[in-house]
Coordinates of N, CA and C in Angstrom, one line a residue:
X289 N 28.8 90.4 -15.6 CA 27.5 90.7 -16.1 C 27.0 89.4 -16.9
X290 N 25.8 89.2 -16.8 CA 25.1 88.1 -17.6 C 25.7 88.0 -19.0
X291 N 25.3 89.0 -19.5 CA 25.3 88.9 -20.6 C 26.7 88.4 -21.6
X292 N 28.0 89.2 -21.2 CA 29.5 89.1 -20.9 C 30.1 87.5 -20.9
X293 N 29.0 87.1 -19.7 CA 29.9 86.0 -19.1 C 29.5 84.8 -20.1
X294 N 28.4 84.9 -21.2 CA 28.1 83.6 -22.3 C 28.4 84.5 -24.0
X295 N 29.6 85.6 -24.0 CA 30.1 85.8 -25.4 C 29.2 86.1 -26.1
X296 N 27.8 86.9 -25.1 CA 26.6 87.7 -26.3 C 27.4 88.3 -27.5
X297 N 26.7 88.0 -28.6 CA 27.4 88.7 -29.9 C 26.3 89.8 -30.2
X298 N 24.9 89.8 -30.4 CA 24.1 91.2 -30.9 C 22.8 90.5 -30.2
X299 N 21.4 91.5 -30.3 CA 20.5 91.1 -30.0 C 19.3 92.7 -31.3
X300 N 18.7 91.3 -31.3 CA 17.7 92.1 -32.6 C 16.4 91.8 -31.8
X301 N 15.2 93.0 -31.4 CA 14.1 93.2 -31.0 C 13.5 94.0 -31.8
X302 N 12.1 93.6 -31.7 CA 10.6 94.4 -32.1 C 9.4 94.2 -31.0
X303 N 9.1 95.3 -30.8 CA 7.4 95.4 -30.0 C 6.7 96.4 -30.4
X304 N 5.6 95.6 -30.9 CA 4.4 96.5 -31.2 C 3.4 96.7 -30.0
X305 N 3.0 98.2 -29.9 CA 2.3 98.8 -28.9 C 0.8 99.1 -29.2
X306 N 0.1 98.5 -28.7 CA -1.6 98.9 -29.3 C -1.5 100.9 -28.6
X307 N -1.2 101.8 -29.2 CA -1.1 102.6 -29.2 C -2.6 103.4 -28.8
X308 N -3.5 102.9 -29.4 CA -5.2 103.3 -29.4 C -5.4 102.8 -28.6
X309 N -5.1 101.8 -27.6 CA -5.9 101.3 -26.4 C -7.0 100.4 -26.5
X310 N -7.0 100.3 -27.4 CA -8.2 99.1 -28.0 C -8.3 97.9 -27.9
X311 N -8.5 97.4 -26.7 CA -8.0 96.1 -26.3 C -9.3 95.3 -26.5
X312 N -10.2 95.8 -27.2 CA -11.5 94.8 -27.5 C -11.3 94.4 -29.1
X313 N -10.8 94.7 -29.6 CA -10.3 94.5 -31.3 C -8.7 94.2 -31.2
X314 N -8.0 94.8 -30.5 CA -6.7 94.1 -30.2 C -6.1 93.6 -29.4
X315 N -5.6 92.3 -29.2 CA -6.3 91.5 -27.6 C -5.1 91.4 -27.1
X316 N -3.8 92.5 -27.5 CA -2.8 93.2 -26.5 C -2.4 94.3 -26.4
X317 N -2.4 94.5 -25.1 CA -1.1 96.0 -25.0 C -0.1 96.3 -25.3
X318 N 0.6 95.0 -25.3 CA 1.8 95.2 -26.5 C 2.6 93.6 -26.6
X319 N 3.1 93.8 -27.9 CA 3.9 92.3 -27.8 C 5.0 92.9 -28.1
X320 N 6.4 91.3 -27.8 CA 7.6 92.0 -28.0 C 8.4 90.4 -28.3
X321 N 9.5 90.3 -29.2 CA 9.7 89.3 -29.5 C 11.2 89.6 -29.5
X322 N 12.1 89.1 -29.0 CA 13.7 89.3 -29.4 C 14.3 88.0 -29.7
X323 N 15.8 88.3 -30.5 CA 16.8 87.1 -30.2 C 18.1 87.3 -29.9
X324 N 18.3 87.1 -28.9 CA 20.0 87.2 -28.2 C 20.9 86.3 -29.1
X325 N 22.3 86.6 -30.0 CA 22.8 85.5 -30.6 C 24.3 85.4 -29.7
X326 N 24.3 83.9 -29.8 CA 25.9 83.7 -29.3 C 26.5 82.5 -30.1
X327 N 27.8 82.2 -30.0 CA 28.9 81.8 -30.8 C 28.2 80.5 -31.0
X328 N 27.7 79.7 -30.7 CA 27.3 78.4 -30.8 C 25.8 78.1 -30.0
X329 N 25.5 76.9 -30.6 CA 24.3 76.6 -30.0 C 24.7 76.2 -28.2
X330 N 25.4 75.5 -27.8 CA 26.0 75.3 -26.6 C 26.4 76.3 -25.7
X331 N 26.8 77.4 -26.2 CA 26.5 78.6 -25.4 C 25.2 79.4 -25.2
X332 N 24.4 79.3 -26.1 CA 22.9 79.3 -26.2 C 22.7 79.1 -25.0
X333 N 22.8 77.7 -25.1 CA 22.2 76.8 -24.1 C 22.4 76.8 -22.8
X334 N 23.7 77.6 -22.5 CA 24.4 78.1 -21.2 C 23.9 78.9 -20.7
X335 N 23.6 80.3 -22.2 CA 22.8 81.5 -21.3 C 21.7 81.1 -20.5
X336 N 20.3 80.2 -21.8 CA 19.5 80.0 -21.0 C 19.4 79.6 -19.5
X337 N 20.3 78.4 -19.5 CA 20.3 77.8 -18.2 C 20.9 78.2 -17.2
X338 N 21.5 79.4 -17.5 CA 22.3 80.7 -16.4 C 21.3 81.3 -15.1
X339 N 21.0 80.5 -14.0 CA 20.8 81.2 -12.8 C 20.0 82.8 -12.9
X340 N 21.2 83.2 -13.6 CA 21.3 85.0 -13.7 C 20.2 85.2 -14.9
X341 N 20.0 84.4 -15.2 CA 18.8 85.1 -16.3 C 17.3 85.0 -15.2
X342 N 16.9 83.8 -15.0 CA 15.7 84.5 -13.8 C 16.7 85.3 -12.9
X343 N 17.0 85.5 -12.5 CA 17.5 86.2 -11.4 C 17.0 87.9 -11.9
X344 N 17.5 88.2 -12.9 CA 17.6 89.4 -13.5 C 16.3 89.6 -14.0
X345 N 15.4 88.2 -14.4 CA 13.7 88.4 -14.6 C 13.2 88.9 -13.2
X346 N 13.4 88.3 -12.5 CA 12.5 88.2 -11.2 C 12.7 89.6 -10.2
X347 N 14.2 90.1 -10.5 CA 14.6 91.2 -9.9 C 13.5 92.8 -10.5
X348 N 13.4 92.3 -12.0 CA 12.1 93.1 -12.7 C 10.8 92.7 -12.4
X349 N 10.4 92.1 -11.2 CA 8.9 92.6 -10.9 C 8.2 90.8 -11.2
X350 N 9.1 90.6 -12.1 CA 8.4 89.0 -12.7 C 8.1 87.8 -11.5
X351 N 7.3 87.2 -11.2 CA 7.2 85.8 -10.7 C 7.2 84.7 -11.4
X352 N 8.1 83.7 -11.3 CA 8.3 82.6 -11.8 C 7.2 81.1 -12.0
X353 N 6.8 81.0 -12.9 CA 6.3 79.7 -13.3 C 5.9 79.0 -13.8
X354 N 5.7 77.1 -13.9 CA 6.3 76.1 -15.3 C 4.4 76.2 -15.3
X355 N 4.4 76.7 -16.9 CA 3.4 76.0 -17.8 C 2.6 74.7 -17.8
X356 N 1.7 74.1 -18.2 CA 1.6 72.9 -18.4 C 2.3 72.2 -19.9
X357 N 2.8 73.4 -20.7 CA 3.7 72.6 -21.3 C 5.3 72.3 -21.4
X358 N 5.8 72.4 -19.9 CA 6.8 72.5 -18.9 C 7.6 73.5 -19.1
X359 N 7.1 74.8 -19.8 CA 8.0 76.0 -20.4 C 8.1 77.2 -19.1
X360 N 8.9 77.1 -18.5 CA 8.8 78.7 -17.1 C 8.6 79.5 -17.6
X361 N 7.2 80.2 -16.7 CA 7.1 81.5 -17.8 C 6.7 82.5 -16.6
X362 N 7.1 83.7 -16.4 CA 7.0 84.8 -15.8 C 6.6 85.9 -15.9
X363 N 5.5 86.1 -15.0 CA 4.3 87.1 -15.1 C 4.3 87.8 -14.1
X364 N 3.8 89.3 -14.2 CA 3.5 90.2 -13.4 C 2.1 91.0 -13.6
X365 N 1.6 91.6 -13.0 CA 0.3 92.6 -12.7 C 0.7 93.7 -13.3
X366 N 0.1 94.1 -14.0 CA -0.6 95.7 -14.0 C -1.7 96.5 -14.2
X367 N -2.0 97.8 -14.6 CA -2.8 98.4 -15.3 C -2.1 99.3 -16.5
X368 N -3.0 99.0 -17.5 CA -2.6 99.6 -18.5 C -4.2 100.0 -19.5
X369 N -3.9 101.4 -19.8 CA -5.7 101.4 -20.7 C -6.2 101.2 -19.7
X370 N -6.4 101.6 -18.6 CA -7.5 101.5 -16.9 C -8.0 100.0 -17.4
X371 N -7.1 99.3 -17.1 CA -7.6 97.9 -17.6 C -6.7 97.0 -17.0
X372 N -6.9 96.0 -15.6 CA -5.7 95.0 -15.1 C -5.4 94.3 -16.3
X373 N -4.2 94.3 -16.1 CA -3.1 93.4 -17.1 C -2.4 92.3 -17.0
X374 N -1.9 91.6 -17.6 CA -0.9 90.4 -16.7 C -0.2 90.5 -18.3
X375 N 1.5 90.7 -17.7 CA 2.3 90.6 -18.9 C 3.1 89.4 -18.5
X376 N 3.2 88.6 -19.5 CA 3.8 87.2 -19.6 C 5.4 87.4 -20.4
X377 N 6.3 86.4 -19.6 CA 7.4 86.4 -20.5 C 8.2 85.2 -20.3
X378 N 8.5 84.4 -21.2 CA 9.6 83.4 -21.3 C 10.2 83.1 -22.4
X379 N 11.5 82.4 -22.5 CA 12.7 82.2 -22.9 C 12.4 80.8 -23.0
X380 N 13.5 80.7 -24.7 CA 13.9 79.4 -25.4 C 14.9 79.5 -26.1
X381 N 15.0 78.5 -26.6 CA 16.2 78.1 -27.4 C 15.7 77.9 -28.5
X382 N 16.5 78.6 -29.7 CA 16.5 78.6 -31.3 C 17.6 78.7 -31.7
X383 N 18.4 77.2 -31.6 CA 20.1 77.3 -32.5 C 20.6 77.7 -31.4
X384 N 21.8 78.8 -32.4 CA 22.5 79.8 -31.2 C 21.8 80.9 -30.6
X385 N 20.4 80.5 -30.8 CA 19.8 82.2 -30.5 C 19.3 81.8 -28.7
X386 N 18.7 83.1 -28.1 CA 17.9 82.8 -27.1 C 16.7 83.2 -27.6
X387 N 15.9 83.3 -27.4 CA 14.6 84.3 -28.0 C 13.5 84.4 -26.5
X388 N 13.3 86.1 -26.6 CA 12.5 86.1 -25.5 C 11.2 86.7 -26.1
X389 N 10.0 86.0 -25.8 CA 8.7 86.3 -26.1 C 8.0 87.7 -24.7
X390 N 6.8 88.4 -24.8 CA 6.4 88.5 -24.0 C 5.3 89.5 -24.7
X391 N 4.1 89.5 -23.7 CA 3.0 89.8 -24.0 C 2.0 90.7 -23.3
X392 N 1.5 91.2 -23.1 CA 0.8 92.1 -22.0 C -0.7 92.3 -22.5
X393 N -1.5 91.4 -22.2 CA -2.9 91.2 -22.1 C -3.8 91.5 -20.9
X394 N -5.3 91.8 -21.0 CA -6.0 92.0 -19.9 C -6.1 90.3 -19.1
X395 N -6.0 90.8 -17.9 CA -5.7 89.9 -16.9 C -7.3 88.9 -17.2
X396 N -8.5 89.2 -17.5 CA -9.6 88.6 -17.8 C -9.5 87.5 -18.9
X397 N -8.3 87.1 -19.6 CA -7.8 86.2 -20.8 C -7.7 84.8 -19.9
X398 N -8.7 83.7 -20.0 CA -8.0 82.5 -19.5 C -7.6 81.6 -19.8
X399 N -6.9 81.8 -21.4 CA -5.6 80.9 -21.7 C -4.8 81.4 -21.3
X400 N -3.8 79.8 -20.7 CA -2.6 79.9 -20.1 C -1.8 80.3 -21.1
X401 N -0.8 81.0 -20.2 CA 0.2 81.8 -20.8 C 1.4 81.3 -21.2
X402 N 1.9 80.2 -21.0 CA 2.7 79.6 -21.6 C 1.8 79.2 -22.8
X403 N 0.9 79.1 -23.5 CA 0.3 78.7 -24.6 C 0.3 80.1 -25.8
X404 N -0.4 80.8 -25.0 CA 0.2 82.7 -25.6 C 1.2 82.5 -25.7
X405 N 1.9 82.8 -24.8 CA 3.2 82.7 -25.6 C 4.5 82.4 -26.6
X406 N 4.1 80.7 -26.4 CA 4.3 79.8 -27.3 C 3.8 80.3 -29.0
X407 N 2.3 79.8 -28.9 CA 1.7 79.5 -30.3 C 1.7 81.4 -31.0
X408 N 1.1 81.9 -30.0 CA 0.7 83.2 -30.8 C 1.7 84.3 -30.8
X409 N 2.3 84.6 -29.6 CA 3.9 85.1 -29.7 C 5.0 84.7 -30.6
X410 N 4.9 83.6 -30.3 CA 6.3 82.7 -31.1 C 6.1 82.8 -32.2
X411 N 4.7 81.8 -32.3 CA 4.8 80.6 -34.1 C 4.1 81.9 -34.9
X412 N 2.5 82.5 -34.2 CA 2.1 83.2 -34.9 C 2.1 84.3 -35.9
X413 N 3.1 85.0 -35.1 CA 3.5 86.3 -35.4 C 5.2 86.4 -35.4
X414 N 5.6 86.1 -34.8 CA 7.4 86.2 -35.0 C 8.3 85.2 -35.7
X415 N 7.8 84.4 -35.1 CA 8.9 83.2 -35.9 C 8.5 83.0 -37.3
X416 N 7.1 83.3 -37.7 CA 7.0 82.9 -39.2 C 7.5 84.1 -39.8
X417 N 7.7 85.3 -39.3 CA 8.4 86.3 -40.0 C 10.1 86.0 -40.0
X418 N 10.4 85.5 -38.9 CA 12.0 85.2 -38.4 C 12.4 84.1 -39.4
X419 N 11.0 82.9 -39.9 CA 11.4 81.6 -40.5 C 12.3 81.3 -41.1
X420 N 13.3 82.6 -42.0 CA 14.1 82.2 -42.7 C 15.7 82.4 -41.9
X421 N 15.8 82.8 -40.9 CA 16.4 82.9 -40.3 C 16.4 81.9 -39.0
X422 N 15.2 81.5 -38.9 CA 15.2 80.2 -37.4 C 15.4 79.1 -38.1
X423 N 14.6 78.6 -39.3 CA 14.7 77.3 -40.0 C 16.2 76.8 -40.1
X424 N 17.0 77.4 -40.5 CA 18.3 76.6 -40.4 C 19.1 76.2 -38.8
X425 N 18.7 77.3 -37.9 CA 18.8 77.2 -36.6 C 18.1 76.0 -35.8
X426 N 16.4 75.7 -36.4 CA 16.3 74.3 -35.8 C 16.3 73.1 -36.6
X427 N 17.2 73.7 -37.6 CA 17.9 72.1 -38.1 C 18.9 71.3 -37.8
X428 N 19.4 72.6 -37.1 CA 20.8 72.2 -36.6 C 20.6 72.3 -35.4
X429 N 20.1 72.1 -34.8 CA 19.7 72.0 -33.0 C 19.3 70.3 -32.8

């Protein structure tokens, strides 16, 4: 198993659900932000670059592909709130961590999604809460 084969030690997640459906005052369906931790940053860096991680995205519905700010990021279709959707998701490296972003907005949004997911997934909302726990991870990276 993926996970087994790079000495995953725990994984800490949160996603918030626009619950009211209100996607004119809240401009997602839901976000979700995790971090996979492993023994070292070098194994980090193993999981990421593990085959079996798209493999295991793409087998969930995702299609693969690079950003213009060369970040792979993997999106699928839906309806959600009778409203097309496009939920976005990619993976990085923080230290030993992996961290997987992802986001589910109406498909009418035309910022790219590796930018969502970066700036406003990542920096905006997660990582400045995570800060005290990522900051020493990308010092040491």
């Amino acid at each position: 198993e993926y996970i087994s084969s790079h000495d995953h030690e725990y994984k800490i997640a949160n996603t918030i659900t626009n619950t009211a459906c209100d996607l004119q005052n809240v401009a997602f369906a839901d976000v979700s932000y995790s971090l996979d931790a492993y023994p070292s940053p070098d194994e980090a860096a193993a999981a990421l670059a593990d085959p079996a991680l798209a493999e295991l995205t793409t087998a969930s519905g995702f299609t693969s592909t690079v950003g213009d700010s060369g970040l792979t990021v993997y999106t699928r279709t839906g309806s959600v709130c009778d409203t097309d959707v496009i939920t976005g998701r990619a993976y990085w490296q923080r230290g030993h961590f992996v961290a997987t972003a992802q986001i589910t907005i109406p498909a009418s949004v035309e910022v790219p999604m590796d930018q969502i997911l970066t700036s406003f997934v990542g920096q905006q909302i997660y990582e400045q809460i995570l800060s005290s726990v990522l900051r020493p991870e990308i010092r040491e990276s």
